[in-house]
Amino acid sequence: YYSTTAYPHVAQSSPEKDLRATAADLVVQLSTSLKTKPDVVDFGTVFTDHMLTVEWNANDGWQTPLIRPFGDLSLHPACSALHYAVELFEGLKVYRGDDKRLRLFRPLLNMERMSKSAERACLPAFDQSELLGCIKRLIEIDQDWVPHLGPACLYIRPTLIGTEPSLGVKKPNRALLYVIMCQAGSYFNTKLSLWADPKYTRAWKGGTGDCKMGGNYGGTLFAQLEAGSYGCQQVLWLYGEDHQITEGGTMNIFLHWINEDGDEELATPPLDGTILPGVTRQSILDLARKWDEFKVLERYLTMGQLCSALKQQRLKEMFGSGTACRVCHIGSIVYEEKNLQLPNQDEHSLSSRIATELTDIQVSR
Amino acid sequence: YYSTTAYPHVAQSSPEKDLRATAADLVVQLSTSLKTKPDVVDFGTVFTDHMLTVEWNANDGWQTPLIRPFGDLSLHPACSALHYAVELFEGLKVYRGDDKRLRLFRPLLNMERMSKSAERACLPAFDQSELLGCIKRLIEIDQDWVPHLGPACLYIRPTLIGTEPSLGVKKPNRALLYVIMCQAGSYFNTKLSLWADPKYTRAWKGGTGDCKMGGNYGGTLFAQLEAGSYGCQQVLWLYGEDHQITEGGTMNIFLHWINEDGDEELATPPLDGTILPGVTRQSILDLARKWDEFKVLERYLTMGQLCSALKQQRLKEMFGSGTACRVCHIGSIVYEEKNLQLPNQDEHSLSSRIATELTDIQVSR
């Protein structure tokens, strides 16, 4: 059912003229001094030995992909990514299965979303399967970095930045695509506490909230610090006069509840342009629809509806989803000077069931 | 009246503990091969011989400011500016006066706005007068780059980026402040044509539209390309159901008109959080209020009001303002399938008068 991709299979398709660079052209420069692999680390701080870089310019298109020792980038100080956030990224994971094989989880969904982000950011399109081929080669080279134990895995961060060396605000004529990989560790350790205040907005109609562009994130740190001052770990982002629930931190949000009509329902906000189309979000919807045990709906959800459900004991569970955090139970929400305590997670909670099912798929049990 | 600052005066105030680096500490490494200065170039493409860099980390604070030969930055590929747009900038200009002296135009307003952007971006605060002292030293070293003829000048770009080498979305523990300078050239050559469509939004309540953060710009390129497809040079950014006029491209917007009550008025949208508080915008308001010849108002302006004024021949002129473009007459707007032709600019237009007055101040006539 899931399009997990067996590994390693370097793409062998023929060169495409519009790409001017394929996985088959890849040049590899191996590192002469491999790093020691630490046991457990924070998310996103320890990187593997190699990285992938591909340069692009408007005249010549994509250049030869290069795998080289992990190291600093040399960038012009006027580069468009550093001034105007002409930049985007993706996040996906590679898992070591119980059968010892490595598998990427639904990587084509990431490649497709990356193409959409690139279009919105006015950065160059690239061939999705060729990029995936290059990433697979990078994983192969650094395969010892994929953890051997438990649900741990390696996080892969494709990044695309504008490198035009000019201060004009315009579509860049130069870009750099690069891929780095890091130990994933655990992103959130406990049940999450969220802070919901309509005074900050993450994304809005006519903006870029449905793309993984850098500009969606830098503006959120300030609100995250304020959440911390209320003893909360993340922001629950609201939208509009009716305080619609949109996302939590960098996660999509799900409610498992008895809806207003008395029906059991799993609900998440619809992809109306303000919501990031998460791969884990889509996978949860796919799974739940396959189970066909309760209603599965993409619908608007407001804080008023959540508070009513809580009061009438119709809320079963609230959880977030994302590649980094996977499935994450939400324990409480500070909202309008109240600290809402949400139903606890146990082994019968939907988030537990989903987490187990996703892991089984990812490690091929 | 204007706080133009005579130059050069390197700040000599005593070291401050919270800054841990002052203009007096500045280390200078001169370039051994100076570039040839081209005659006329596009805005923001040719940079001077030197740049200023100051590193910061959460443990030790600001490090020694360094002026060094202009060159590439070496950045960790996980750096927070490249993934999450933890970045901001400023733009100001230095002019060579008729008296041959160099003058910065109201630089303290830029330093203050930069501090506000830094707070919003969760980047470290710095001492405004010390930074200005360092910038003045940089200008002194590259002073031959300030044009000797006409209204031309040198554009200065202070930049502050998060350099935390981690993929966690959080307040960075490392940052880099740098300042580069480039030939300003002319930004727009002719009267501007704008394209107004409510389907794209530049900024929104609860966002970062009032700060010069990179994320406000990257998301605008796509709409700018669409404006081009309608034969327009820039986007006129609208907001809300009533199509409020907010900004044009990267400029603040002014209407000079006979308002609904029959009074002559210069109007620009208020600083409600969605509008960048432009230094040129403020200077125009200050000038017009000093003249005291007509009403000067910060007020909401809608496309409906503009269309009515145009129909009733109450519109005298519409123009944009910004450091890069200075004062820029707007000739036409494509809106709701009409191409609105706005009143022409002549020597009696308010934009001409303001441009002359600003130039006189800037070159000390």
Short mmCIF file of N, CA and C in Angstrom, two decimals, chain A residues 139-211:
data_model
loop_
_atom_site.label_atom_id
_atom_site.label_comp_id
_atom_site.label_asym_id
_atom_site.label_seq_id
_atom_site.Cartn_x
_atom_site.Cartn_y
_atom_site.Cartn_z
N ILE A 139 22.94 8.26 0.61
CA ILE A 139 22.61 7.37 1.72
C ILE A 139 23.49 6.12 1.69
N GLU A 140 23.70 5.61 0.50
CA GLU A 140 24.51 4.40 0.36
C GLU A 140 25.92 4.64 0.92
N ILE A 141 26.47 5.79 0.57
CA ILE A 141 27.84 6.11 1.00
C ILE A 141 27.92 6.27 2.52
N ASP A 142 26.88 6.89 3.10
CA ASP A 142 26.89 7.12 4.55
C ASP A 142 25.97 6.13 5.29
N GLN A 143 25.79 4.94 4.73
CA GLN A 143 24.78 4.02 5.26
C GLN A 143 25.04 3.57 6.69
N ASP A 144 26.32 3.59 7.12
CA ASP A 144 26.60 3.20 8.50
C ASP A 144 26.02 4.17 9.52
N TRP A 145 25.63 5.37 9.05
CA TRP A 145 25.02 6.36 9.95
C TRP A 145 23.56 6.05 10.25
N VAL A 146 22.94 5.18 9.49
CA VAL A 146 21.53 4.84 9.78
C VAL A 146 21.53 3.91 11.00
N PRO A 147 20.88 4.34 12.10
CA PRO A 147 20.95 3.57 13.35
C PRO A 147 20.51 2.12 13.16
N HIS A 148 21.15 1.24 13.95
CA HIS A 148 20.85 -0.19 13.88
C HIS A 148 19.78 -0.60 14.88
N LEU A 149 19.51 0.27 15.84
CA LEU A 149 18.63 -0.11 16.94
C LEU A 149 17.32 0.67 16.96
N GLY A 150 16.24 -0.04 17.33
CA GLY A 150 14.97 0.60 17.64
C GLY A 150 14.40 1.40 16.48
N PRO A 151 13.55 2.38 16.80
CA PRO A 151 12.87 3.16 15.77
C PRO A 151 13.73 4.33 15.28
N ALA A 152 14.99 4.41 15.74
CA ALA A 152 15.85 5.53 15.34
C ALA A 152 16.09 5.48 13.84
N CYS A 153 16.45 6.62 13.26
CA CYS A 153 16.63 6.69 11.83
C CYS A 153 17.51 7.88 11.49
N LEU A 154 17.75 8.05 10.21
CA LEU A 154 18.57 9.17 9.74
C LEU A 154 17.64 10.17 9.04
N TYR A 155 17.81 11.44 9.38
CA TYR A 155 16.98 12.50 8.80
C TYR A 155 17.71 13.13 7.62
N ILE A 156 17.01 13.30 6.52
CA ILE A 156 17.60 13.80 5.29
C ILE A 156 17.03 15.19 4.99
N ARG A 157 17.88 16.16 4.74
CA ARG A 157 17.43 17.53 4.53
C ARG A 157 17.87 18.07 3.16
N PRO A 158 17.05 17.85 2.13
CA PRO A 158 17.31 18.53 0.85
C PRO A 158 17.02 20.02 1.02
N THR A 159 17.87 20.86 0.45
CA THR A 159 17.76 22.31 0.60
C THR A 159 18.02 22.96 -0.75
N LEU A 160 17.27 24.01 -1.07
CA LEU A 160 17.47 24.71 -2.33
C LEU A 160 17.48 26.20 -2.04
N ILE A 161 18.59 26.85 -2.38
CA ILE A 161 18.74 28.27 -2.05
C ILE A 161 19.09 29.08 -3.29
N GLY A 162 18.59 30.31 -3.34
CA GLY A 162 18.99 31.26 -4.39
C GLY A 162 20.36 31.81 -4.06
N THR A 163 21.27 31.82 -5.05
CA THR A 163 22.63 32.29 -4.79
C THR A 163 23.01 33.45 -5.70
N GLU A 164 22.02 34.10 -6.28
CA GLU A 164 22.27 35.28 -7.11
C GLU A 164 23.04 36.30 -6.27
N PRO A 165 24.22 36.77 -6.76
CA PRO A 165 25.02 37.72 -5.96
C PRO A 165 24.60 39.16 -6.21
N SER A 166 23.34 39.47 -5.94
CA SER A 166 22.80 40.80 -6.24
C SER A 166 21.73 41.16 -5.23
N LEU A 167 21.63 42.45 -4.91
CA LEU A 167 20.64 42.89 -3.92
C LEU A 167 19.29 43.26 -4.53
N GLY A 168 19.14 43.14 -5.84
CA GLY A 168 17.83 43.36 -6.43
C GLY A 168 16.86 42.28 -5.96
N VAL A 169 15.62 42.66 -5.67
CA VAL A 169 14.61 41.67 -5.26
C VAL A 169 14.01 41.09 -6.52
N LYS A 170 14.51 39.95 -6.95
CA LYS A 170 14.07 39.36 -8.22
C LYS A 170 14.37 37.87 -8.26
N LYS A 171 13.78 37.21 -9.24
CA LYS A 171 14.00 35.78 -9.46
C LYS A 171 15.50 35.55 -9.67
N PRO A 172 16.11 34.65 -8.88
CA PRO A 172 17.56 34.48 -8.98
C PRO A 172 17.99 33.73 -10.24
N ASN A 173 19.17 34.10 -10.74
CA ASN A 173 19.76 33.43 -11.90
C ASN A 173 20.75 32.34 -11.50
N ARG A 174 20.97 32.21 -10.20
CA ARG A 174 21.84 31.16 -9.72
C ARG A 174 21.21 30.51 -8.49
N ALA A 175 21.43 29.22 -8.35
CA ALA A 175 20.88 28.51 -7.21
C ALA A 175 21.80 27.36 -6.84
N LEU A 176 21.64 26.91 -5.61
CA LEU A 176 22.40 25.75 -5.14
C LEU A 176 21.43 24.78 -4.47
N LEU A 177 21.43 23.56 -4.95
CA LEU A 177 20.66 22.49 -4.32
C LEU A 177 21.65 21.66 -3.51
N TYR A 178 21.35 21.42 -2.24
CA TYR A 178 22.25 20.55 -1.47
C TYR A 178 21.46 19.68 -0.53
N VAL A 179 22.06 18.57 -0.17
CA VAL A 179 21.39 17.61 0.72
C VAL A 179 22.36 17.24 1.84
N ILE A 180 21.91 17.44 3.07
CA ILE A 180 22.70 17.03 4.23
C ILE A 180 21.87 16.02 5.03
N MET A 181 22.53 15.23 5.85
CA MET A 181 21.83 14.18 6.61
C MET A 181 22.32 14.23 8.05
N CYS A 182 21.39 14.04 8.98
CA CYS A 182 21.77 14.12 10.40
C CYS A 182 21.06 13.06 11.21
N GLN A 183 21.62 12.78 12.38
CA GLN A 183 20.95 11.88 13.31
C GLN A 183 19.64 12.52 13.74
N ALA A 184 18.60 11.71 13.83
CA ALA A 184 17.28 12.26 14.10
C ALA A 184 16.99 12.38 15.58
N GLY A 185 17.50 11.48 16.39
CA GLY A 185 17.22 11.52 17.83
C GLY A 185 15.72 11.58 18.07
N SER A 186 15.31 12.02 19.23
CA SER A 186 13.88 12.21 19.47
C SER A 186 13.62 13.71 19.45
N TYR A 187 12.54 14.10 18.80
CA TYR A 187 12.27 15.52 18.62
C TYR A 187 11.56 16.08 19.84
N PHE A 188 10.47 15.48 20.23
CA PHE A 188 9.80 15.84 21.47
C PHE A 188 9.77 14.59 22.34
N ASN A 189 10.07 14.74 23.62
CA ASN A 189 10.16 13.56 24.48
C ASN A 189 8.86 13.20 25.18
N THR A 190 8.07 14.20 25.52
CA THR A 190 6.89 13.96 26.34
C THR A 190 5.66 14.42 25.59
N LYS A 191 4.52 14.31 26.23
CA LYS A 191 3.31 14.86 25.64
C LYS A 191 3.47 16.37 25.57
N LEU A 192 2.98 16.94 24.51
CA LEU A 192 3.23 18.34 24.21
C LEU A 192 2.27 19.27 24.94
N SER A 193 2.81 20.44 25.34
CA SER A 193 1.97 21.52 25.82
C SER A 193 2.03 22.65 24.79
N LEU A 194 0.87 23.17 24.43
CA LEU A 194 0.80 24.22 23.39
C LEU A 194 0.24 25.52 23.96
N TRP A 195 0.62 26.61 23.33
CA TRP A 195 0.14 27.94 23.71
C TRP A 195 -0.58 28.54 22.51
N ALA A 196 -1.86 28.89 22.68
CA ALA A 196 -2.66 29.39 21.56
C ALA A 196 -3.07 30.83 21.81
N ASP A 197 -2.58 31.75 20.97
CA ASP A 197 -2.95 33.16 21.11
C ASP A 197 -3.12 33.72 19.69
N PRO A 198 -4.29 34.30 19.40
CA PRO A 198 -4.54 34.76 18.03
C PRO A 198 -3.67 35.94 17.61
N LYS A 199 -2.86 36.49 18.53
CA LYS A 199 -2.10 37.68 18.14
C LYS A 199 -0.96 37.37 17.17
N TYR A 200 -0.55 36.10 17.08
CA TYR A 200 0.44 35.73 16.06
C TYR A 200 -0.21 34.84 15.01
N THR A 201 0.17 35.03 13.76
CA THR A 201 -0.36 34.21 12.66
C THR A 201 0.81 33.56 11.95
N ARG A 202 0.72 32.26 11.71
CA ARG A 202 1.82 31.57 11.03
C ARG A 202 1.78 31.81 9.53
N ALA A 203 0.61 31.69 8.94
CA ALA A 203 0.45 31.77 7.49
C ALA A 203 -0.93 32.33 7.20
N TRP A 204 -1.15 32.76 5.98
CA TRP A 204 -2.40 33.40 5.65
C TRP A 204 -2.71 33.19 4.18
N LYS A 205 -3.98 33.37 3.83
CA LYS A 205 -4.40 33.22 2.44
C LYS A 205 -3.59 34.18 1.55
N GLY A 206 -3.11 33.68 0.42
CA GLY A 206 -2.30 34.51 -0.47
C GLY A 206 -0.84 34.54 -0.11
N GLY A 207 -0.45 33.75 0.91
CA GLY A 207 0.95 33.68 1.32
C GLY A 207 1.59 32.37 0.90
N THR A 208 2.55 31.89 1.70
CA THR A 208 3.33 30.71 1.30
C THR A 208 3.25 29.57 2.32
N GLY A 209 2.19 29.58 3.16
CA GLY A 209 2.10 28.62 4.26
C GLY A 209 2.01 27.17 3.83
N ASP A 210 1.68 26.92 2.56
CA ASP A 210 1.56 25.55 2.08
C ASP A 210 2.85 25.06 1.41
N CYS A 211 3.92 25.86 1.50
CA CYS A 211 5.21 25.47 0.93
C CYS A 211 6.25 25.43 2.05
#
